[in-house]
Amino acid sequence: KKAAPKKEQSTKKKMSEEEEPVDALPQIRKECVSSCPTPKANYDACVKRIEKSGTGDCEAWYFDLIHCVDKCAAPKAFKTLK
């Protein structure tokens, strides 16, 4: 019966060692938006046009922005991997 507390301690130790990793990609993407001024400006202009007219979408401009952001973020994200 004295061996049970030792198992509990080792279980607690394993749980703290196996903490969930933090996903750095959302923060990296936020930082990369500033490196894409033209796609960001085009997307923002589209959003303003849509707000005024009430019709249409900005899907193409959004994908252009995301493509630029991902191009910037990918190398940085892979550097964080072990």
PDB file of N, CA and C in Angstrom:
ATOM      1  N   LYS A   1       0.823  -1.207   0.000  1.00  0.00           N
ATOM      2  CA  LYS A   1       0.000   0.000   0.000  1.00  0.00           C
ATOM      3  C   LYS A   1       0.858   1.258   0.000  1.00  0.00           C
ATOM      4  N   LYS A   2       2.056   1.187   0.438  1.00  0.00           N
ATOM      5  CA  LYS A   2       2.916   2.362   0.454  1.00  0.00           C
ATOM      6  C   LYS A   2       3.406   2.720  -0.953  1.00  0.00           C
ATOM      7  N   ALA A   3       3.349   1.792  -1.870  1.00  0.00           N
ATOM      8  CA  ALA A   3       3.813   2.042  -3.231  1.00  0.00           C
ATOM      9  C   ALA A   3       2.842   2.929  -4.012  1.00  0.00           C
ATOM     10  N   ALA A   4       1.578   2.987  -3.605  1.00  0.00           N
ATOM     11  CA  ALA A   4       0.570   3.760  -4.337  1.00  0.00           C
ATOM     12  C   ALA A   4       0.914   5.248  -4.424  1.00  0.00           C
ATOM     13  N   PRO A   5       1.341   5.907  -3.355  1.00  0.00           N
ATOM     14  CA  PRO A   5       1.665   7.329  -3.492  1.00  0.00           C
ATOM     15  C   PRO A   5       2.799   7.584  -4.487  1.00  0.00           C
ATOM     16  N   LYS A   6       3.743   6.668  -4.583  1.00  0.00           N
ATOM     17  CA  LYS A   6       4.831   6.853  -5.534  1.00  0.00           C
ATOM     18  C   LYS A   6       4.298   6.845  -6.957  1.00  0.00           C
ATOM     19  N   LYS A   7       3.339   5.974  -7.247  1.00  0.00           N
ATOM     20  CA  LYS A   7       2.747   5.929  -8.575  1.00  0.00           C
ATOM     21  C   LYS A   7       1.992   7.214  -8.870  1.00  0.00           C
ATOM     22  N   GLU A   8       1.287   7.750  -7.877  1.00  0.00           N
ATOM     23  CA  GLU A   8       0.559   8.998  -8.069  1.00  0.00           C
ATOM     24  C   GLU A   8       1.516  10.129  -8.362  1.00  0.00           C
ATOM     25  N   GLN A   9       2.646  10.170  -7.672  1.00  0.00           N
ATOM     26  CA  GLN A   9       3.631  11.220  -7.903  1.00  0.00           C
ATOM     27  C   GLN A   9       4.215  11.103  -9.303  1.00  0.00           C
ATOM     28  N   SER A  10       4.520   9.877  -9.734  1.00  0.00           N
ATOM     29  CA  SER A  10       5.083   9.717 -11.069  1.00  0.00           C
ATOM     30  C   SER A  10       4.051  10.072 -12.141  1.00  0.00           C
ATOM     31  N   THR A  11       2.764   9.804 -11.875  1.00  0.00           N
ATOM     32  CA  THR A  11       1.712  10.163 -12.814  1.00  0.00           C
ATOM     33  C   THR A  11       1.597  11.682 -12.908  1.00  0.00           C
ATOM     34  N   LYS A  12       1.645  12.369 -11.789  1.00  0.00           N
ATOM     35  CA  LYS A  12       1.570  13.833 -11.792  1.00  0.00           C
ATOM     36  C   LYS A  12       2.767  14.412 -12.534  1.00  0.00           C
ATOM     37  N   LYS A  13       3.919  13.829 -12.354  1.00  0.00           N
ATOM     38  CA  LYS A  13       5.121  14.308 -13.010  1.00  0.00           C
ATOM     39  C   LYS A  13       4.994  14.143 -14.525  1.00  0.00           C
ATOM     40  N   LYS A  14       4.476  13.015 -14.990  1.00  0.00           N
ATOM     41  CA  LYS A  14       4.302  12.777 -16.415  1.00  0.00           C
ATOM     42  C   LYS A  14       3.309  13.764 -17.008  1.00  0.00           C
ATOM     43  N   MET A  15       2.241  14.051 -16.295  1.00  0.00           N
ATOM     44  CA  MET A  15       1.233  14.967 -16.801  1.00  0.00           C
ATOM     45  C   MET A  15       1.820  16.363 -17.000  1.00  0.00           C
ATOM     46  N   SER A  16       2.653  16.837 -16.075  1.00  0.00           N
ATOM     47  CA  SER A  16       3.236  18.161 -16.216  1.00  0.00           C
ATOM     48  C   SER A  16       4.269  18.185 -17.334  1.00  0.00           C
ATOM     49  N   GLU A  17       4.939  17.068 -17.582  1.00  0.00           N
ATOM     50  CA  GLU A  17       5.920  16.990 -18.658  1.00  0.00           C
ATOM     51  C   GLU A  17       5.245  16.927 -20.023  1.00  0.00           C
ATOM     52  N   GLU A  18       4.010  16.448 -20.082  1.00  0.00           N
ATOM     53  CA  GLU A  18       3.292  16.281 -21.336  1.00  0.00           C
ATOM     54  C   GLU A  18       2.233  17.365 -21.529  1.00  0.00           C
ATOM     55  N   GLU A  19       2.586  18.617 -21.232  1.00  0.00           N
ATOM     56  CA  GLU A  19       1.641  19.710 -21.391  1.00  0.00           C
ATOM     57  C   GLU A  19       1.382  19.954 -22.876  1.00  0.00           C
ATOM     58  N   GLU A  20       0.214  20.489 -23.158  1.00  0.00           N
ATOM     59  CA  GLU A  20      -0.160  20.779 -24.532  1.00  0.00           C
ATOM     60  C   GLU A  20       0.773  21.845 -25.099  1.00  0.00           C
ATOM     61  N   PRO A  21       1.255  21.643 -26.307  1.00  0.00           N
ATOM     62  CA  PRO A  21       2.094  22.672 -26.922  1.00  0.00           C
ATOM     63  C   PRO A  21       1.242  23.873 -27.336  1.00  0.00           C
ATOM     64  N   VAL A  22       1.845  25.034 -27.356  1.00  0.00           N
ATOM     65  CA  VAL A  22       1.145  26.251 -27.756  1.00  0.00           C
ATOM     66  C   VAL A  22       1.322  26.436 -29.254  1.00  0.00           C
ATOM     67  N   ASP A  23       0.231  26.695 -29.932  1.00  0.00           N
ATOM     68  CA  ASP A  23       0.267  26.908 -31.379  1.00  0.00           C
ATOM     69  C   ASP A  23       0.743  28.331 -31.649  1.00  0.00           C
ATOM     70  N   ALA A  24       1.907  28.471 -32.230  1.00  0.00           N
ATOM     71  CA  ALA A  24       2.488  29.780 -32.496  1.00  0.00           C
ATOM     72  C   ALA A  24       1.970  30.388 -33.802  1.00  0.00           C
ATOM     73  N   LEU A  25       1.322  29.616 -34.645  1.00  0.00           N
ATOM     74  CA  LEU A  25       0.922  30.087 -35.971  1.00  0.00           C
ATOM     75  C   LEU A  25      -0.020  31.300 -35.949  1.00  0.00           C
ATOM     76  N   PRO A  26      -1.031  31.368 -35.104  1.00  0.00           N
ATOM     77  CA  PRO A  26      -1.887  32.565 -35.119  1.00  0.00           C
ATOM     78  C   PRO A  26      -1.105  33.852 -34.838  1.00  0.00           C
ATOM     79  N   GLN A  27      -0.185  33.808 -33.900  1.00  0.00           N
ATOM     80  CA  GLN A  27       0.613  34.995 -33.591  1.00  0.00           C
ATOM     81  C   GLN A  27       1.553  35.331 -34.749  1.00  0.00           C
ATOM     82  N   ILE A  28       2.149  34.316 -35.347  1.00  0.00           N
ATOM     83  CA  ILE A  28       3.041  34.535 -36.482  1.00  0.00           C
ATOM     84  C   ILE A  28       2.269  35.165 -37.642  1.00  0.00           C
ATOM     85  N   ARG A  29       1.062  34.675 -37.888  1.00  0.00           N
ATOM     86  CA  ARG A  29       0.238  35.239 -38.975  1.00  0.00           C
ATOM     87  C   ARG A  29      -0.094  36.703 -38.711  1.00  0.00           C
ATOM     88  N   LYS A  30      -0.421  37.048 -37.476  1.00  0.00           N
ATOM     89  CA  LYS A  30      -0.713  38.447 -37.132  1.00  0.00           C
ATOM     90  C   LYS A  30       0.488  39.331 -37.434  1.00  0.00           C
ATOM     91  N   GLU A  31       1.670  38.839 -37.082  1.00  0.00           N
ATOM     92  CA  GLU A  31       2.892  39.606 -37.316  1.00  0.00           C
ATOM     93  C   GLU A  31       3.171  39.757 -38.810  1.00  0.00           C
ATOM     94  N   CYS A  32       2.789  38.770 -39.603  1.00  0.00           N
ATOM     95  CA  CYS A  32       3.070  38.783 -41.038  1.00  0.00           C
ATOM     96  C   CYS A  32       2.132  39.677 -41.835  1.00  0.00           C
ATOM     97  N   VAL A  33       1.002  40.062 -41.294  1.00  0.00           N
ATOM     98  CA  VAL A  33       0.070  40.923 -42.033  1.00  0.00           C
ATOM     99  C   VAL A  33       0.756  42.233 -42.419  1.00  0.00           C
ATOM    100  N   SER A  34       1.619  42.747 -41.561  1.00  0.00           N
ATOM    101  CA  SER A  34       2.304  44.013 -41.860  1.00  0.00           C
ATOM    102  C   SER A  34       3.287  43.887 -43.023  1.00  0.00           C
ATOM    103  N   SER A  35       3.697  42.668 -43.345  1.00  0.00           N
ATOM    104  CA  SER A  35       4.613  42.468 -44.465  1.00  0.00           C
ATOM    105  C   SER A  35       3.857  42.320 -45.788  1.00  0.00           C
ATOM    106  N   CYS A  36       2.540  42.483 -45.756  1.00  0.00           N
ATOM    107  CA  CYS A  36       1.696  42.359 -46.960  1.00  0.00           C
ATOM    108  C   CYS A  36       0.833  43.614 -47.120  1.00  0.00           C
ATOM    109  N   PRO A  37       1.463  44.781 -47.290  1.00  0.00           N
ATOM    110  CA  PRO A  37       0.655  46.021 -47.315  1.00  0.00           C
ATOM    111  C   PRO A  37      -0.296  46.141 -48.504  1.00  0.00           C
ATOM    112  N   THR A  38       0.124  45.704 -49.688  1.00  0.00           N
ATOM    113  CA  THR A  38      -0.763  45.838 -50.857  1.00  0.00           C
ATOM    114  C   THR A  38      -1.974  44.920 -50.768  1.00  0.00           C
ATOM    115  N   PRO A  39      -1.792  43.617 -50.493  1.00  0.00           N
ATOM    116  CA  PRO A  39      -2.989  42.772 -50.346  1.00  0.00           C
ATOM    117  C   PRO A  39      -3.897  43.222 -49.199  1.00  0.00           C
ATOM    118  N   LYS A  40      -3.309  43.706 -48.113  1.00  0.00           N
ATOM    119  CA  LYS A  40      -4.100  44.182 -46.971  1.00  0.00           C
ATOM    120  C   LYS A  40      -4.910  45.415 -47.369  1.00  0.00           C
ATOM    121  N   ALA A  41      -4.277  46.342 -48.082  1.00  0.00           N
ATOM    122  CA  ALA A  41      -4.976  47.557 -48.518  1.00  0.00           C
ATOM    123  C   ALA A  41      -6.098  47.212 -49.497  1.00  0.00           C
ATOM    124  N   ASN A  42      -5.831  46.296 -50.423  1.00  0.00           N
ATOM    125  CA  ASN A  42      -6.865  45.881 -51.381  1.00  0.00           C
ATOM    126  C   ASN A  42      -8.048  45.232 -50.677  1.00  0.00           C
ATOM    127  N   TYR A  43      -7.764  44.386 -49.693  1.00  0.00           N
ATOM    128  CA  TYR A  43      -8.842  43.719 -48.948  1.00  0.00           C
ATOM    129  C   TYR A  43      -9.647  44.737 -48.138  1.00  0.00           C
ATOM    130  N   ASP A  44      -8.956  45.640 -47.449  1.00  0.00           N
ATOM    131  CA  ASP A  44      -9.652  46.656 -46.649  1.00  0.00           C
ATOM    132  C   ASP A  44     -10.523  47.552 -47.526  1.00  0.00           C
ATOM    133  N   ALA A  45     -10.003  47.916 -48.716  1.00  0.00           N
ATOM    134  CA  ALA A  45     -10.788  48.747 -49.642  1.00  0.00           C
ATOM    135  C   ALA A  45     -12.034  48.000 -50.094  1.00  0.00           C
ATOM    136  N   CYS A  46     -11.893  46.722 -50.360  1.00  0.00           N
ATOM    137  CA  CYS A  46     -13.045  45.909 -50.769  1.00  0.00           C
ATOM    138  C   CYS A  46     -14.086  45.848 -49.653  1.00  0.00           C
ATOM    139  N   VAL A  47     -13.630  45.633 -48.444  1.00  0.00           N
ATOM    140  CA  VAL A  47     -14.556  45.553 -47.306  1.00  0.00           C
ATOM    141  C   VAL A  47     -15.346  46.861 -47.189  1.00  0.00           C
ATOM    142  N   LYS A  48     -14.672  47.995 -47.361  1.00  0.00           N
ATOM    143  CA  LYS A  48     -15.365  49.290 -47.292  1.00  0.00           C
ATOM    144  C   LYS A  48     -16.404  49.422 -48.410  1.00  0.00           C
ATOM    145  N   ARG A  49     -16.037  48.977 -49.629  1.00  0.00           N
ATOM    146  CA  ARG A  49     -16.992  49.027 -50.746  1.00  0.00           C
ATOM    147  C   ARG A  49     -18.215  48.172 -50.457  1.00  0.00           C
ATOM    148  N   ILE A  50     -17.976  46.990 -49.906  1.00  0.00           N
ATOM    149  CA  ILE A  50     -19.089  46.073 -49.605  1.00  0.00           C
ATOM    150  C   ILE A  50     -19.981  46.663 -48.520  1.00  0.00           C
ATOM    151  N   GLU A  51     -19.371  47.303 -47.522  1.00  0.00           N
ATOM    152  CA  GLU A  51     -20.168  47.914 -46.451  1.00  0.00           C
ATOM    153  C   GLU A  51     -21.063  49.018 -47.007  1.00  0.00           C
ATOM    154  N   LYS A  52     -20.557  49.779 -47.989  1.00  0.00           N
ATOM    155  CA  LYS A  52     -21.354  50.857 -48.589  1.00  0.00           C
ATOM    156  C   LYS A  52     -22.466  50.315 -49.484  1.00  0.00           C
ATOM    157  N   SER A  53     -22.107  49.371 -50.350  1.00  0.00           N
ATOM    158  CA  SER A  53     -23.087  48.878 -51.326  1.00  0.00           C
ATOM    159  C   SER A  53     -24.004  47.803 -50.750  1.00  0.00           C
ATOM    160  N   GLY A  54     -23.485  47.013 -49.830  1.00  0.00           N
ATOM    161  CA  GLY A  54     -24.301  45.961 -49.237  1.00  0.00           C
ATOM    162  C   GLY A  54     -24.368  44.691 -50.058  1.00  0.00           C
ATOM    163  N   THR A  55     -23.689  44.657 -51.200  1.00  0.00           N
ATOM    164  CA  THR A  55     -23.689  43.450 -52.024  1.00  0.00           C
ATOM    165  C   THR A  55     -22.267  43.094 -52.436  1.00  0.00           C
ATOM    166  N   GLY A  56     -22.089  41.821 -52.748  1.00  0.00           N
ATOM    167  CA  GLY A  56     -20.790  41.344 -53.217  1.00  0.00           C
ATOM    168  C   GLY A  56     -20.008  40.664 -52.107  1.00  0.00           C
ATOM    169  N   ASP A  57     -18.783  40.298 -52.448  1.00  0.00           N
ATOM    170  CA  ASP A  57     -17.909  39.714 -51.435  1.00  0.00           C
ATOM    171  C   ASP A  57     -16.451  40.057 -51.758  1.00  0.00           C
ATOM    172  N   CYS A  58     -15.588  39.789 -50.833  1.00  0.00           N
ATOM    173  CA  CYS A  58     -14.166  40.105 -50.968  1.00  0.00           C
ATOM    174  C   CYS A  58     -13.324  38.841 -50.950  1.00  0.00           C
ATOM    175  N   GLU A  59     -13.911  37.755 -51.399  1.00  0.00           N
ATOM    176  CA  GLU A  59     -13.241  36.465 -51.318  1.00  0.00           C
ATOM    177  C   GLU A  59     -11.891  36.465 -52.030  1.00  0.00           C
ATOM    178  N   ALA A  60     -11.819  37.000 -53.231  1.00  0.00           N
ATOM    179  CA  ALA A  60     -10.567  36.992 -53.994  1.00  0.00           C
ATOM    180  C   ALA A  60      -9.487  37.786 -53.281  1.00  0.00           C
ATOM    181  N   TRP A  61      -9.841  38.947 -52.745  1.00  0.00           N
ATOM    182  CA  TRP A  61      -8.867  39.784 -52.051  1.00  0.00           C
ATOM    183  C   TRP A  61      -8.451  39.153 -50.739  1.00  0.00           C
ATOM    184  N   TYR A  62      -9.392  38.479 -50.088  1.00  0.00           N
ATOM    185  CA  TYR A  62      -9.071  37.773 -48.843  1.00  0.00           C
ATOM    186  C   TYR A  62      -8.054  36.664 -49.109  1.00  0.00           C
ATOM    187  N   PHE A  63      -8.279  35.893 -50.175  1.00  0.00           N
ATOM    188  CA  PHE A  63      -7.350  34.806 -50.487  1.00  0.00           C
ATOM    189  C   PHE A  63      -5.987  35.340 -50.900  1.00  0.00           C
ATOM    190  N   ASP A  64      -5.941  36.485 -51.586  1.00  0.00           N
ATOM    191  CA  ASP A  64      -4.655  37.104 -51.909  1.00  0.00           C
ATOM    192  C   ASP A  64      -3.906  37.482 -50.630  1.00  0.00           C
ATOM    193  N   LEU A  65      -4.623  38.047 -49.681  1.00  0.00           N
ATOM    194  CA  LEU A  65      -4.007  38.433 -48.406  1.00  0.00           C
ATOM    195  C   LEU A  65      -3.516  37.210 -47.644  1.00  0.00           C
ATOM    196  N   ILE A  66      -4.344  36.186 -47.546  1.00  0.00           N
ATOM    197  CA  ILE A  66      -3.966  34.977 -46.817  1.00  0.00           C
ATOM    198  C   ILE A  66      -2.766  34.296 -47.476  1.00  0.00           C
ATOM    199  N   HIS A  67      -2.739  34.291 -48.796  1.00  0.00           N
ATOM    200  CA  HIS A  67      -1.606  33.694 -49.510  1.00  0.00           C
ATOM    201  C   HIS A  67      -0.308  34.420 -49.140  1.00  0.00           C
ATOM    202  N   CYS A  68      -0.334  35.734 -49.139  1.00  0.00           N
ATOM    203  CA  CYS A  68       0.844  36.522 -48.778  1.00  0.00           C
ATOM    204  C   CYS A  68       1.249  36.272 -47.326  1.00  0.00           C
ATOM    205  N   VAL A  69       0.271  36.268 -46.435  1.00  0.00           N
ATOM    206  CA  VAL A  69       0.552  36.038 -45.012  1.00  0.00           C
ATOM    207  C   VAL A  69       1.145  34.648 -44.803  1.00  0.00           C
ATOM    208  N   ASP A  70       0.584  33.643 -45.440  1.00  0.00           N
ATOM    209  CA  ASP A  70       1.091  32.279 -45.294  1.00  0.00           C
ATOM    210  C   ASP A  70       2.506  32.136 -45.863  1.00  0.00           C
ATOM    211  N   LYS A  71       2.777  32.846 -46.946  1.00  0.00           N
ATOM    212  CA  LYS A  71       4.112  32.811 -47.548  1.00  0.00           C
ATOM    213  C   LYS A  71       5.148  33.366 -46.570  1.00  0.00           C
ATOM    214  N   CYS A  72       4.772  34.375 -45.822  1.00  0.00           N
ATOM    215  CA  CYS A  72       5.640  34.961 -44.796  1.00  0.00           C
ATOM    216  C   CYS A  72       5.715  34.062 -43.566  1.00  0.00           C
ATOM    217  N   ALA A  73       4.583  33.491 -43.164  1.00  0.00           N
ATOM    218  CA  ALA A  73       4.496  32.749 -41.900  1.00  0.00           C
ATOM    219  C   ALA A  73       5.112  31.355 -41.953  1.00  0.00           C
ATOM    220  N   ALA A  74       5.053  30.703 -43.094  1.00  0.00           N
ATOM    221  CA  ALA A  74       5.509  29.306 -43.183  1.00  0.00           C
ATOM    222  C   ALA A  74       6.946  29.099 -42.705  1.00  0.00           C
ATOM    223  N   PRO A  75       7.927  29.853 -43.209  1.00  0.00           N
ATOM    224  CA  PRO A  75       9.294  29.620 -42.740  1.00  0.00           C
ATOM    225  C   PRO A  75       9.458  29.882 -41.241  1.00  0.00           C
ATOM    226  N   LYS A  76       8.757  30.900 -40.743  1.00  0.00           N
ATOM    227  CA  LYS A  76       8.845  31.213 -39.316  1.00  0.00           C
ATOM    228  C   LYS A  76       8.205  30.113 -38.471  1.00  0.00           C
ATOM    229  N   ALA A  77       7.100  29.569 -38.949  1.00  0.00           N
ATOM    230  CA  ALA A  77       6.403  28.517 -38.209  1.00  0.00           C
ATOM    231  C   ALA A  77       7.251  27.250 -38.139  1.00  0.00           C
ATOM    232  N   PHE A  78       7.907  26.906 -39.235  1.00  0.00           N
ATOM    233  CA  PHE A  78       8.707  25.690 -39.235  1.00  0.00           C
ATOM    234  C   PHE A  78       9.950  25.821 -38.379  1.00  0.00           C
ATOM    235  N   LYS A  79      10.430  27.054 -38.162  1.00  0.00           N
ATOM    236  CA  LYS A  79      11.577  27.244 -37.276  1.00  0.00           C
ATOM    237  C   LYS A  79      11.229  26.921 -35.828  1.00  0.00           C
ATOM    238  N   THR A  80       9.948  27.071 -35.464  1.00  0.00           N
ATOM    239  CA  THR A  80       9.531  26.831 -34.087  1.00  0.00           C
ATOM    240  C   THR A  80       9.334  25.357 -33.775  1.00  0.00           C
ATOM    241  N   LEU A  81       9.257  24.518 -34.820  1.00  0.00           N
ATOM    242  CA  LEU A  81       9.047  23.087 -34.604  1.00  0.00           C
ATOM    243  C   LEU A  81      10.326  22.423 -34.114  1.00  0.00           C
ATOM    244  N   LYS A  82      10.131  21.407 -33.320  1.00  0.00           N
ATOM    245  CA  LYS A  82      11.304  20.687 -32.799  1.00  0.00           C
ATOM    246  C   LYS A  82      11.586  19.470 -33.645  1.00  0.00           C
TER     247      LYS A  82
END
